[in-house]
């Protein structure tokens, strides 16, 4: 991938570039938001890696221009030393596809960038979704785990399909409810959590089985494949 990196600290920029190039990607560093925006206007990038705290234009301000003025949906990950729940929720609500808290863990950085970059391929809309031992036949409304049928309620099945078609994406609670139950339904957070817990348990979406279906601080949920 060709990745635009916004980082004003030279040592941090070096670390990020080394990490990305070591994974086979092409990292182009910018120390000012204005310079990155100029490049985005005239060149093609596969993803943005934006430090929140940089001089002049912050990473989130740059992202706002990319989303609202340039109309671009290029995958973007925000890097920040802030780990408070409200900061993370703010970054996601401003259009970030994901966030990474410092200090950077190289393997996590690469995994998250590569996951959000797949967003450009669009959600999976196949009639049959297969992931190793897990098979979901959407038209037949059937789930097989190790070739054994799994019994799911109507909404649990719809919720499972929605997660499977959006692997790696942060999904807000509001969006999940709208897509699975409809915009007119007022579903409590506790009710949604109960449905998610049932799906996680029945489909073995746990780390022992190379899955992670977890909450994203104050925002929603994300289903990830660990291998």
CSV table of N, CA, C and O in Angstrom, one decimal, residues 204-213 226:
chain,number,residue,atom,x,y,z
A,204,UNK,N,-18.6,-19.1,18.6
A,204,UNK,CA,-17.2,-19.2,19.0
A,204,UNK,C,-16.3,-18.1,18.5
A,204,UNK,O,-15.2,-18.3,18.1
A,205,UNK,N,-16.8,-16.9,18.6
A,205,UNK,CA,-16.0,-15.7,18.1
A,205,UNK,C,-15.1,-15.2,19.3
A,205,UNK,O,-15.3,-14.1,19.8
A,206,UNK,N,-14.2,-16.1,19.7
A,206,UNK,CA,-13.3,-15.8,20.8
A,206,UNK,C,-11.8,-15.9,20.3
A,206,UNK,O,-11.5,-16.4,19.3
A,207,UNK,N,-11.0,-15.4,21.2
A,207,UNK,CA,-9.5,-15.4,20.8
A,207,UNK,C,-9.0,-16.8,20.7
A,207,UNK,O,-8.1,-17.1,19.8
A,208,UNK,N,-9.6,-17.8,21.4
A,208,UNK,CA,-9.1,-19.2,21.3
A,208,UNK,C,-9.4,-19.7,19.9
A,208,UNK,O,-8.8,-20.7,19.5
A,209,UNK,N,-10.4,-19.1,19.2
A,209,UNK,CA,-10.7,-19.5,17.9
A,209,UNK,C,-10.3,-18.5,16.8
A,209,UNK,O,-10.9,-18.5,15.7
A,210,UNK,N,-9.4,-17.6,17.2
A,210,UNK,CA,-8.8,-16.6,16.2
A,210,UNK,C,-9.8,-15.6,15.8
A,210,UNK,O,-9.7,-15.0,14.7
A,211,UNK,N,-10.8,-15.3,16.7
A,211,UNK,CA,-11.7,-14.2,16.5
A,211,UNK,C,-11.7,-13.2,17.7
A,211,UNK,O,-11.4,-13.6,18.8
A,212,UNK,N,-12.1,-12.0,17.4
A,212,UNK,CA,-12.3,-11.1,18.5
A,212,UNK,C,-13.5,-10.2,18.2
A,212,UNK,O,-13.5,-9.4,17.2
A,213,UNK,N,-14.6,-10.4,19.0
A,213,UNK,CA,-15.8,-9.6,18.8
A,213,UNK,C,-15.9,-8.7,20.1
A,213,UNK,O,-16.3,-9.3,21.2
A,226,UNK,N,-8.2,-12.8,13.9
A,226,UNK,CA,-6.8,-12.6,14.5
A,226,UNK,C,-5.8,-13.3,13.7
A,226,UNK,O,-4.6,-13.1,13.9
